[in-house]
Coordinates of C-alpha atoms in Angstrom, one line a residue:
X285 CA 57.1 19.1 6.3
X286 CA 59.4 22.1 4.9
X287 CA 62.1 23.1 7.0
X288 CA 61.9 27.0 5.4
X289 CA 58.2 27.4 6.4
X290 CA 57.7 30.7 7.6
X291 CA 56.2 31.0 11.5
X292 CA 54.2 34.4 10.9
X293 CA 51.1 32.7 9.5
X294 CA 48.0 34.6 11.0
X295 CA 45.2 33.0 13.2
X296 CA 42.1 31.7 11.9
X297 CA 38.7 33.2 12.5
X298 CA 36.7 31.1 14.4
X299 CA 34.0 29.6 12.5
X300 CA 31.9 28.0 15.4
X301 CA 29.7 30.9 14.9
X302 CA 28.4 29.3 11.5
X303 CA 27.4 26.1 13.3
X304 CA 25.5 27.9 16.4
X305 CA 23.2 29.9 13.7
X306 CA 22.8 27.1 12.0
X307 CA 21.5 25.1 15.3
X308 CA 19.9 28.7 17.0
X309 CA 18.0 29.0 13.4
X310 CA 16.6 24.9 13.1
X311 CA 15.8 25.1 16.7
X312 CA 13.3 28.5 16.2
X313 CA 12.3 26.3 12.9
X314 CA 11.2 23.2 15.1
X315 CA 9.1 25.3 17.6
X316 CA 7.0 27.2 14.9
X317 CA 5.1 23.6 15.2
X318 CA 4.4 23.9 19.0
X319 CA 3.7 19.8 20.4
X320 CA 5.8 16.8 20.1
X321 CA 6.1 16.1 16.3
X322 CA 7.9 13.1 14.8
X323 CA 11.1 14.5 12.1
X324 CA 11.9 12.7 9.2
X325 CA 15.5 13.5 7.9
X326 CA 16.9 13.4 4.4
X327 CA 19.8 10.2 4.2
X328 CA 22.3 13.2 2.8
X329 CA 22.0 15.6 5.5
X330 CA 21.7 13.3 8.5
X331 CA 25.4 13.8 8.8
X332 CA 25.5 17.4 8.4
X333 CA 22.8 17.6 11.2
X334 CA 24.5 15.5 13.4
X335 CA 27.4 18.0 13.5
X336 CA 25.1 21.0 14.2
X337 CA 22.3 19.7 16.4
X338 CA 22.5 15.6 18.3
X339 CA 19.7 13.9 18.9
X340 CA 19.4 15.1 22.8
X341 CA 19.1 18.8 21.4
X342 CA 16.1 17.9 19.1
X343 CA 14.5 15.8 21.7
X344 CA 14.9 18.8 24.0
X345 CA 12.7 20.9 21.5
X346 CA 9.8 18.1 21.3
X347 CA 10.9 16.0 18.6
X348 CA 9.7 12.5 19.4
X349 CA 11.1 10.3 17.0
X350 CA 13.2 10.6 14.0
X351 CA 12.7 8.6 10.6
X352 CA 15.3 8.6 7.5
X353 CA 13.4 9.3 4.3
X354 CA 12.6 6.2 2.4
X355 CA 10.3 6.9 0.0
X356 CA 7.6 4.5 1.3
X357 CA 4.5 4.5 3.5
X358 CA 5.1 6.0 6.8
X359 CA 4.7 4.2 10.1
X360 CA 4.5 7.2 12.5
X361 CA 1.7 7.7 14.7
X362 CA 2.2 11.1 15.6
X363 CA -0.5 13.9 15.1
X364 CA 2.3 16.2 14.0
X365 CA 5.0 15.4 10.7
X366 CA 7.9 17.5 10.1
X367 CA 9.9 16.9 6.9
X368 CA 13.9 18.4 7.0
X369 CA 14.8 17.5 3.2
X370 CA 16.7 19.2 0.2
X371 CA 14.7 21.2 -2.3
X372 CA 14.0 17.9 -4.6
X373 CA 10.6 17.5 -6.7
X374 CA 10.9 13.6 -5.7
X375 CA 10.8 14.3 -2.1
X376 CA 8.1 16.7 -2.4
X377 CA 5.8 14.4 -4.4
X378 CA 6.6 11.6 -1.7
X379 CA 5.4 13.9 1.1
X380 CA 2.2 14.7 -0.9
X381 CA 1.6 11.1 -1.3
X382 CA 2.0 10.3 2.4
X383 CA -0.7 13.7 3.0
X384 CA -2.8 12.4 0.8
X385 CA -3.0 8.4 2.1
X386 CA -3.9 10.1 5.3
X387 CA -6.5 12.1 4.3
X388 CA -8.4 8.9 2.6
X389 CA -7.9 7.2 5.6
X390 CA -9.5 9.7 7.4
X391 CA -6.1 10.7 9.7
X392 CA -6.1 14.6 10.4
X393 CA -2.3 15.4 10.8
X394 CA -0.3 18.7 10.8
X395 CA 2.8 18.7 8.2
X396 CA 5.6 21.1 7.9
X397 CA 8.2 20.9 5.5
X398 CA 11.7 22.7 6.2
X399 CA 14.0 23.1 2.9
X400 CA 17.8 23.6 3.1
X401 CA 19.9 24.8 2.2
X402 CA 16.5 26.9 0.6
X403 CA 13.0 26.3 -1.2
X404 CA 12.8 26.2 -5.1
X405 CA 9.8 27.6 -6.7
X406 CA 9.3 23.7 -8.4
X407 CA 8.9 22.4 -5.4
X408 CA 6.2 24.8 -4.1
X409 CA 4.8 24.5 -8.0
X410 CA 4.4 20.3 -7.0
X411 CA 2.5 21.2 -3.7
X412 CA 0.2 23.3 -5.6
X413 CA -0.1 20.7 -8.0
X414 CA -1.1 17.9 -5.5
X415 CA -3.7 19.9 -4.0
X416 CA -1.4 20.5 -0.8
X417 CA -1.1 24.4 -0.7
X418 CA -3.0 24.6 2.2
X419 CA -2.4 21.5 4.0
X420 CA 1.2 21.7 4.2
X421 CA 3.2 24.7 6.0
X422 CA 7.0 25.0 4.1
X423 CA 9.9 26.9 5.3
X424 CA 13.7 27.4 4.5
X425 CA 16.6 26.8 7.3
X426 CA 19.6 29.0 5.5
X427 CA 21.9 26.1 6.8
X428 CA 24.7 27.1 3.7
X429 CA 27.9 26.2 5.5
X430 CA 29.4 23.5 7.4
X431 CA 33.2 23.8 9.3
X432 CA 34.7 20.5 8.9
X433 CA 37.6 21.9 10.4
X434 CA 39.2 25.0 11.3
X435 CA 40.3 25.6 7.8
X436 CA 37.4 23.6 5.7
X437 CA 33.8 24.6 5.1
X438 CA 31.5 22.7 3.3
X439 CA 28.2 23.4 1.6
X440 CA 27.7 19.8 1.3
X441 CA 26.1 19.9 -1.9
X442 CA 27.6 17.3 -4.1
X443 CA 25.0 17.3 -6.6
X444 CA 26.3 21.2 -7.4
X445 CA 29.1 19.6 -9.7
X446 CA 26.5 17.5 -12.0
X447 CA 23.6 19.8 -11.9
X448 CA 25.5 23.0 -13.0
X449 CA 28.4 21.6 -15.3
X450 CA 26.5 18.8 -16.8
X451 CA 22.9 19.7 -17.0
X452 CA 23.3 23.5 -16.6
X453 CA 21.2 23.9 -13.9
X454 CA 22.1 26.9 -12.0
X455 CA 19.9 26.8 -9.3
X456 CA 22.5 26.2 -6.7
X457 CA 24.3 29.7 -8.1
X458 CA 22.3 31.6 -5.6
X459 CA 23.2 28.9 -2.7
X460 CA 26.7 29.8 -3.5
X461 CA 26.5 33.4 -3.4
X462 CA 24.2 33.2 0.2
X463 CA 27.1 31.2 1.5
X464 CA 29.7 34.1 0.4
X465 CA 27.3 36.5 1.7
X466 CA 27.2 34.9 5.3
X467 CA 31.1 34.8 5.0
X468 CA 31.4 38.3 4.5
X469 CA 29.0 39.7 7.1
X470 CA 30.5 37.8 9.3
X471 CA 34.2 38.0 8.5
X472 CA 34.5 40.6 5.8
X473 CA 34.5 43.1 4.5
X474 CA 36.7 41.3 1.9
X475 CA 39.8 43.8 0.5
X476 CA 40.0 41.6 -3.1
X477 CA 38.0 39.1 -4.9
X478 CA 39.7 37.2 -7.8
X479 CA 38.1 34.3 -9.6
X480 CA 38.1 32.2 -12.7
X481 CA 35.7 30.4 -14.3
X482 CA 31.6 31.1 -15.6
X483 CA 30.1 29.9 -12.1
X484 CA 33.0 31.7 -9.9
X485 CA 31.1 34.8 -12.0
X486 CA 27.6 34.3 -11.4
X487 CA 28.5 33.2 -7.6
X488 CA 30.6 36.4 -7.2
X489 CA 27.6 38.5 -8.9
X490 CA 24.9 36.6 -6.9
X491 CA 26.8 37.9 -3.9
X492 CA 27.2 41.2 -4.8
X493 CA 23.5 41.8 -5.3
X494 CA 22.5 40.3 -2.0
X495 CA 25.6 42.7 -0.3
X496 CA 23.7 45.8 -2.3
X497 CA 20.3 44.6 -0.8
X498 CA 21.4 44.3 2.7
X499 CA 22.6 46.8 5.6
X500 CA 26.2 47.5 5.7
X501 CA 27.9 47.4 8.7
X502 CA 31.5 48.6 9.3
X503 CA 33.6 46.2 11.2
X504 CA 37.2 44.8 11.5
X505 CA 37.4 42.4 8.7
X506 CA 39.4 38.7 9.8
X507 CA 39.2 37.7 6.0
X508 CA 41.2 39.7 3.5
X509 CA 41.1 38.5 0.0
X510 CA 38.6 35.9 -1.6
X511 CA 39.7 33.8 -4.5
X512 CA 36.3 31.8 -6.4
X513 CA 37.3 28.6 -8.8
X514 CA 35.0 26.5 -11.0
X515 CA 36.3 22.8 -10.7
X516 CA 36.1 22.6 -14.7
X517 CA 38.8 24.9 -14.9
X518 CA 40.9 22.2 -13.8
X519 CA 40.1 18.5 -13.7
X520 CA 43.4 16.9 -13.9
X521 CA 44.1 17.4 -10.4
X522 CA 40.8 15.2 -9.2
X523 CA 41.5 12.8 -11.7
X524 CA 44.9 12.2 -10.0
X525 CA 45.6 9.1 -7.5
X526 CA 46.0 10.5 -4.2
X527 CA 49.4 10.0 -2.0
X528 CA 48.8 12.4 0.6
X529 CA 47.5 10.6 3.8
X530 CA 44.4 12.0 4.2
X531 CA 43.4 11.5 0.3
X532 CA 44.2 8.5 0.5
X533 CA 41.8 7.6 3.8
X534 CA 39.2 9.3 1.5
X535 CA 39.8 7.3 -1.6
X536 CA 39.8 3.9 0.6
X537 CA 37.3 4.6 3.4
X538 CA 35.4 7.7 2.0
X539 CA 35.3 10.4 4.8
X540 CA 31.7 11.7 4.7
X541 CA 31.4 15.0 6.4
X542 CA 34.9 15.1 8.0
X543 CA 33.9 11.2 9.9
X544 CA 35.3 8.1 8.4
X545 CA 34.3 4.5 9.5
X546 CA 37.3 2.3 10.0
X547 CA 36.5 -1.3 9.0
X548 CA 36.8 -4.5 11.5
X549 CA 40.6 -5.3 9.9
X550 CA 41.6 -2.0 11.2
X551 CA 40.3 -1.8 14.1
X552 CA 41.8 -5.2 14.8
X553 CA 38.6 -6.0 16.7
X554 CA 35.0 -7.5 15.3
X555 CA 33.3 -4.0 15.0
X556 CA 33.5 -0.7 13.2
X557 CA 34.6 2.0 14.8
X558 CA 33.5 6.4 13.6
X559 CA 36.2 8.7 14.2
X560 CA 35.8 12.5 13.6
X561 CA 39.1 13.6 11.1
X562 CA 40.2 17.2 12.4
X563 CA 42.8 19.1 13.5
X564 CA 41.5 18.1 17.1
X565 CA 43.0 14.6 16.5
X566 CA 46.6 15.3 17.4
X567 CA 48.1 12.3 15.5
X568 CA 46.0 13.0 12.3
X569 CA 46.8 16.7 12.5
X570 CA 50.7 15.8 12.2
X571 CA 50.4 13.0 9.6
X572 CA 47.2 14.1 7.1
X573 CA 49.3 16.3 4.6
X574 CA 52.0 13.9 4.4
X575 CA 53.3 12.0 1.3
X576 CA 52.3 8.3 2.2
X577 CA 55.8 7.1 2.3
X578 CA 56.7 9.6 5.5
X579 CA 53.5 7.8 7.8
X580 CA 54.7 5.0 8.9
X581 CA 58.5 6.8 9.8
X582 CA 56.1 9.1 11.6
X583 CA 53.9 6.7 13.3
X584 CA 56.6 4.4 14.3
X585 CA 58.4 7.5 16.2
X586 CA 55.4 8.3 17.5
X587 CA 54.8 5.0 19.3
X588 CA 58.2 5.0 20.9
X589 CA 57.3 8.7 22.3
X590 CA 54.1 7.3 23.8
X591 CA 56.1 4.4 25.5
X592 CA 58.4 6.7 27.0
X593 CA 55.7 8.9 28.2
X594 CA 54.2 5.6 30.2
X595 CA 57.6 4.7 31.5
X596 CA 57.8 7.6 33.3
X597 CA 55.2 6.4 35.8
X598 CA 58.2 4.4 36.9
X599 CA 59.4 5.0 40.2
X600 CA 57.0 7.3 40.9
X601 CA 55.9 8.0 44.7
X602 CA 52.4 8.8 45.7
X603 CA 51.8 12.3 44.8
X604 CA 53.8 12.2 41.4
X605 CA 51.9 9.2 40.5
X606 CA 48.2 11.1 41.6
X607 CA 49.3 13.9 39.5
X608 CA 50.3 11.5 36.4
X609 CA 47.2 9.8 36.4
X610 CA 44.7 13.1 37.0
X611 CA 46.7 15.3 34.6
X612 CA 48.6 13.0 31.9
X613 CA 47.1 9.4 31.8
X614 CA 43.7 10.4 30.1
X615 CA 45.7 12.0 27.3
X616 CA 48.1 9.4 26.5
X617 CA 45.8 6.8 26.5
X618 CA 43.4 8.8 24.1
X619 CA 46.6 9.3 22.0
X620 CA 47.3 5.8 22.0
X621 CA 43.9 4.9 20.8
X622 CA 44.2 7.0 17.8
X623 CA 47.7 5.9 17.2
X624 CA 46.7 2.2 17.1
X625 CA 43.8 3.5 14.7
X626 CA 45.7 5.1 11.9
X627 CA 48.6 2.5 12.2
X628 CA 45.9 -0.1 11.3
X629 CA 44.5 2.6 8.3
X630 CA 48.1 2.7 7.1
X631 CA 48.5 -0.7 6.7
X632 CA 45.3 -1.4 5.7
X633 CA 46.6 1.4 2.7
X634 CA 49.7 -0.6 2.8
X635 CA 48.1 -3.5 1.3
X636 CA 46.0 -2.0 -1.2
X637 CA 48.4 0.6 -2.4
X638 CA 51.8 -0.8 -2.2
X639 CA 51.1 -3.6 -4.6
X640 CA 53.0 -3.7 -8.1
X641 CA 49.7 -2.7 -9.1
X642 CA 49.4 0.4 -7.3
X643 CA 53.1 1.5 -8.6
X644 CA 52.2 0.7 -12.3
X645 CA 48.7 2.7 -11.7
X646 CA 51.4 5.7 -11.0
X647 CA 53.9 5.2 -13.4
X648 CA 51.3 5.2 -16.2
X649 CA 49.7 8.8 -14.4
X650 CA 53.2 10.3 -14.5
X651 CA 53.9 9.1 -18.2
X652 CA 50.6 11.1 -19.2
X653 CA 51.4 14.1 -17.3
X654 CA 54.8 14.5 -18.7
X655 CA 53.5 13.4 -22.0
X656 CA 56.0 10.7 -22.5
X657 CA 55.3 6.6 -23.8
X658 CA 51.9 7.6 -24.6
X659 CA 51.5 4.1 -26.3
X660 CA 52.7 2.2 -23.3
X661 CA 49.9 4.1 -21.7
X662 CA 47.2 3.4 -23.9
X663 CA 48.5 -0.4 -23.7
X664 CA 48.0 -0.5 -19.9
X665 CA 44.8 1.2 -20.0
X666 CA 43.6 -1.3 -22.5
X667 CA 44.8 -4.3 -20.2
X668 CA 42.8 -2.6 -16.9
X669 CA 39.7 -2.7 -19.4
X670 CA 40.3 -6.4 -20.4
X671 CA 41.1 -7.7 -16.5
X672 CA 38.0 -5.4 -15.5
X673 CA 39.8 -4.2 -12.8
X674 CA 37.6 -1.2 -11.9
X675 CA 34.8 0.4 -14.2
X676 CA 35.5 3.8 -12.4
X677 CA 39.3 3.7 -12.7
X678 CA 38.9 2.6 -16.1
X679 CA 37.0 5.4 -16.8
X680 CA 39.3 7.8 -14.9
X681 CA 42.0 6.9 -16.9
X682 CA 40.5 6.8 -20.3
X683 CA 39.7 10.9 -18.6
X684 CA 43.1 11.8 -17.8
X685 CA 44.1 10.4 -21.0
X686 CA 42.0 12.2 -22.7
X687 CA 43.1 15.3 -20.9
X688 CA 46.3 15.8 -20.9
X689 CA 46.5 14.4 -25.0
X690 CA 43.9 17.6 -25.6
X691 CA 41.5 14.8 -27.0
X692 CA 41.9 11.0 -28.5
X693 CA 43.5 10.0 -31.8
X694 CA 40.0 9.0 -33.9
X695 CA 41.4 5.3 -34.1
X696 CA 42.5 5.0 -30.5
X697 CA 38.9 7.2 -29.1
X698 CA 36.3 4.3 -31.1
X699 CA 38.7 1.3 -30.1
X700 CA 39.2 2.3 -26.5
X701 CA 35.1 3.5 -26.2
X702 CA 34.7 -0.3 -27.8
X703 CA 36.8 -2.1 -25.3
X704 CA 35.2 -0.5 -22.5
X705 CA 31.7 -1.1 -23.6
X706 CA 32.3 -4.7 -24.3
X707 CA 34.2 -5.2 -20.7
X708 CA 31.6 -2.9 -18.6
X709 CA 28.3 -2.8 -20.6
X710 CA 26.8 -1.1 -23.5
X711 CA 24.5 0.8 -20.9
X712 CA 27.6 3.1 -20.4
X713 CA 27.0 4.8 -23.6
X714 CA 25.0 7.8 -22.1
X715 CA 28.3 7.8 -19.8
X716 CA 30.4 8.6 -22.3
X717 CA 28.2 11.3 -23.7
X718 CA 28.4 13.1 -20.2
X719 CA 32.1 12.7 -20.3
X720 CA 32.2 14.3 -24.0
X721 CA 29.4 17.1 -23.2
X722 CA 32.0 18.0 -20.1
X723 CA 35.4 17.9 -22.2
X724 CA 36.7 15.2 -20.3
X725 CA 36.5 12.4 -23.1
X726 CA 36.7 13.5 -26.4
X727 CA 38.1 12.6 -29.6
X728 CA 40.3 15.3 -31.4
X729 CA 39.0 17.2 -34.6
X730 CA 40.3 16.2 -38.4
X731 CA 41.7 19.6 -39.6
X732 CA 42.7 22.7 -38.4
X733 CA 42.6 23.5 -34.5
X734 CA 40.4 25.8 -32.6
X735 CA 43.1 28.0 -31.8
X736 CA 44.8 28.5 -34.9
X737 CA 40.9 29.8 -36.1
X738 CA 40.7 32.1 -33.2
X739 CA 44.3 33.8 -34.2
X740 CA 42.4 34.8 -37.4
X741 CA 39.5 35.6 -36.5
X742 CA 41.1 37.9 -34.0
X743 CA 43.1 39.4 -37.1
X744 CA 39.9 40.1 -38.8
X745 CA 37.8 41.8 -36.3
X746 CA 38.1 43.8 -33.6
X747 CA 39.1 42.3 -29.8
X748 CA 35.6 42.7 -28.3
X749 CA 33.9 40.4 -31.1
X750 CA 37.0 38.4 -31.2
X751 CA 36.2 37.7 -27.5
X752 CA 32.7 36.7 -28.2
X753 CA 33.6 34.6 -30.9
X754 CA 36.4 32.8 -28.8
X755 CA 33.4 31.7 -26.0
X756 CA 31.6 30.8 -28.8
X757 CA 34.6 28.5 -30.3
X758 CA 35.2 27.4 -26.8
X759 CA 31.7 26.4 -25.7
X760 CA 31.4 24.3 -28.9
X761 CA 34.6 22.1 -28.0
X762 CA 35.5 22.4 -24.6
X763 CA 39.5 21.6 -24.7
X764 CA 41.6 21.3 -22.1
X765 CA 45.1 22.6 -23.5
X766 CA 46.6 20.9 -20.7
X767 CA 50.4 20.5 -22.8
X768 CA 50.6 24.3 -23.4
X769 CA 49.2 25.2 -19.7
X770 CA 51.7 22.9 -18.1
X771 CA 54.6 24.5 -20.0
X772 CA 53.8 28.2 -19.2
X773 CA 53.0 27.3 -15.7
X774 CA 55.9 24.6 -15.0
X775 CA 53.4 22.2 -13.9
X776 CA 55.2 19.0 -14.2
X777 CA 58.7 19.7 -12.3
X778 CA 61.9 18.3 -14.5
X779 CA 62.5 14.6 -13.5
X780 CA 66.1 14.5 -13.9
X781 CA 67.0 15.5 -10.1
X782 CA 65.6 13.4 -7.1
X783 CA 62.6 14.3 -5.3
X784 CA 62.9 14.1 -1.1
X785 CA 59.4 13.7 -0.5
X786 CA 60.3 14.2 3.4
X787 CA 61.3 18.0 2.8
X788 CA 59.1 19.1 -0.1
X789 CA 60.4 21.8 -1.8
X790 CA 57.0 22.7 -3.8
X791 CA 53.1 22.1 -4.0
X792 CA 54.1 18.7 -6.3
X793 CA 54.8 16.4 -3.3
X794 CA 51.6 15.8 -3.1
X795 CA 51.6 13.9 -6.4
X796 CA 55.0 12.4 -5.4
X797 CA 56.8 15.4 -7.1
X798 CA 55.3 14.7 -10.8
X799 CA 52.8 17.3 -11.1
X800 CA 51.9 20.7 -9.2
X801 CA 48.1 21.2 -9.1
X802 CA 46.8 23.3 -12.0
X803 CA 44.0 25.1 -9.2
X804 CA 46.7 25.7 -6.7
X805 CA 49.0 27.3 -9.0
X806 CA 46.8 29.5 -10.6
X807 CA 46.0 30.8 -7.1
X808 CA 49.7 31.4 -6.0
X809 CA 50.8 33.2 -9.3
X810 CA 47.5 35.5 -9.1
X811 CA 47.8 36.4 -5.3
X812 CA 52.1 37.0 -6.2
X813 CA 51.3 39.2 -9.2
X814 CA 47.9 40.9 -7.2
X815 CA 45.7 40.0 -10.1
X816 CA 45.5 38.4 -13.4
X817 CA 48.3 40.7 -15.4
X818 CA 50.8 38.5 -16.7
X819 CA 48.7 35.6 -16.9
X820 CA 46.8 37.1 -20.5
X821 CA 48.3 33.9 -22.2
X822 CA 47.2 31.1 -19.1
X823 CA 43.6 32.6 -18.8
X824 CA 42.9 32.5 -23.0
X825 CA 44.0 28.8 -22.7
X826 CA 41.3 28.2 -19.8
X827 CA 38.3 29.9 -21.7
X828 CA 38.7 33.2 -19.9
X829 CA 36.0 34.2 -17.6
X830 CA 38.6 35.7 -15.1
X831 CA 37.9 38.5 -12.5
X832 CA 39.7 40.6 -9.9
X833 CA 37.3 43.1 -8.2
X834 CA 39.0 45.3 -5.5
X835 CA 36.6 45.9 -2.7
X836 CA 36.9 47.4 0.8
X837 CA 40.5 48.1 2.4
X838 CA 38.5 47.5 6.2
X839 CA 40.9 44.6 6.5
X840 CA 44.0 44.7 9.2
X841 CA 47.7 43.4 8.2
X842 CA 47.2 40.0 9.5
X843 CA 43.4 39.6 7.8
X844 CA 45.3 40.4 4.6
X845 CA 47.3 37.4 4.5
X846 CA 44.0 35.0 5.2
X847 CA 42.7 33.7 2.0
X848 CA 39.5 32.3 1.5
X849 CA 39.4 30.0 -1.7
X850 CA 36.2 28.8 -2.6
X851 CA 35.9 26.0 -5.1
X852 CA 32.6 25.7 -7.1
X853 CA 32.0 21.9 -7.9
X854 CA 34.2 19.8 -5.5
X855 CA 37.6 19.9 -3.5
X856 CA 40.0 17.3 -3.3
X857 CA 42.3 16.6 0.1
X858 CA 45.7 16.9 -1.9
X859 CA 44.6 20.4 -2.8
X860 CA 43.6 21.1 0.9
X861 CA 47.5 19.7 1.3
X862 CA 49.1 21.6 -1.3
X863 CA 47.0 25.3 0.1
X864 CA 48.3 24.6 3.6
X865 CA 51.6 23.8 2.3
X866 CA 51.6 27.4 -0.1
X867 CA 50.3 29.0 2.7
X868 CA 53.4 27.9 5.4
X869 CA 56.1 28.5 2.8
X870 CA 54.5 32.3 1.9
X871 CA 53.0 33.3 5.5
X872 CA 49.4 32.8 4.4
X873 CA 46.5 30.8 5.9
X874 CA 43.9 29.4 3.7
X875 CA 40.4 28.9 4.2
X876 CA 38.9 26.4 2.0
X877 CA 35.0 26.6 1.1
X878 CA 34.1 24.0 -1.4
X879 CA 30.6 22.8 -2.2
X880 CA 31.8 19.2 -1.4
X881 CA 34.8 17.1 -0.7
X882 CA 35.4 15.1 -3.9
X883 CA 37.7 12.6 -5.4
X884 CA 38.2 10.8 -8.6
X885 CA 35.9 8.1 -8.0
X886 CA 33.1 10.8 -6.6
X887 CA 34.0 13.0 -9.4
X888 CA 33.2 10.2 -12.1
X889 CA 30.4 8.4 -10.2
X890 CA 28.3 11.6 -10.5
X891 CA 28.9 11.5 -14.3
X892 CA 27.6 7.7 -14.6
X893 CA 24.4 7.0 -16.8
X894 CA 24.3 3.4 -16.8
X895 CA 21.0 2.5 -15.2
X896 CA 18.9 1.9 -18.7

């Protein structure tokens, strides 16, 4: 990576405390139901639970059998049933059906529901409606934060994005505020809090409310500054193809809760292998942030070094051999296993991603980001749709075209929409409605642009009223203003000079030097300026909602250079790689807290409505 990296980066706080607190609270809740019990776990909680408390821990606390919630009659014979679930009405209704079926069959059992991360009034209302309020005890497991790595913490709430940004359902805002509150209590107080976006503001206000209600303890801060950012501030970055190693592994194999399952073609055996991807994996840690073009060179060098280490044993005497076997051999074997897995994964990625098709795809994306050859890009997307290459990919390209061009011309919009529906089915009409609502796929409106109207309104009324009217306009039509933002923040580097991906000069390396992620550029600019001063035009183009608040000054110098960035609505591995690069360049350490890890496929899939 970059040779100019600063060497004085501060040490990161130890987040293992978050796991210990979550495990202890879960054990306490299980012990509230004394005696043997069967535990039913919701499917999307199984992976996070495995990172907190494994099966043997649960068995030690009288959990007899484990079941996955499957919305069908239960086969358990236990007298006590415990349900560990997300606060979802559908699941609560199923639990009521189970209890009612037991009643009808004359079975007497005890039922306990543990909601995580919190229980909602709507779920309790369902219990009351079904006449179960007295028969079922409820509790909440405040499991807000799961550390996936030394510098990545996830709320594991993928539904946050759709619920908030599409449905306008703000029930998760208190959860986001509580997550901040936990971090503030353990690793704060924070010196400064910056943010941009409507939900960031809400999360900040929810957190402040909780701080004011709780007791304050003076302590040495381990995290200095906090930056909150909404996903809809920057949709372009998650819609771009990822080309750093960790991002590609996520795109192709799907990293779930920090763990990936490599298929038999990667493992060169007849079975799949699950691998934890974090900084403990020495091979992965060195290539995770690298552009994919550098990965093979690194892996082959690593293989040579490993061979040299193995060859050392030749010519050893008995004593040296004994030392080698007890101290080095185990580590070398582990490294060898991981190296062969990552070489297998890289070969699999190569087969899928270095074909002519992928190069064409990247060229089209780069043209869209630069605003060149748009007609050729539209032709490429039309061909992509007609060949039915991928339903999700076609939608992703349409959204990228719309955002970078500030909406499609009406004739292009209608033509592309008709082609898509003919190719993939008319049941995607609702999906188009969702994408329009979010401003991801819209047609340009004829006549005046909103910005011209706003500037005229601004001359007629005072600033405060103009601001309110601007808010009203922006909510009527979510505009991306990508071109203007790109010019102001220099997001697309000049393409006339060669970009050396082995020695990156800026964060654009994560997209082959074609584009600096807007989200990360904003963070860099705000930290440089110590606030939003001088970025007024940028925040106006982003529809405002920016804030900067100075808190306590209890942070020591090192802590001031530890920045917690919270993404509301998801964050990609490419953005994490860019922030790590920025941290190395500027002497910061970034901790990324996100509602969930996302990528282009997950983002588009969460907006699909094709089950008519």
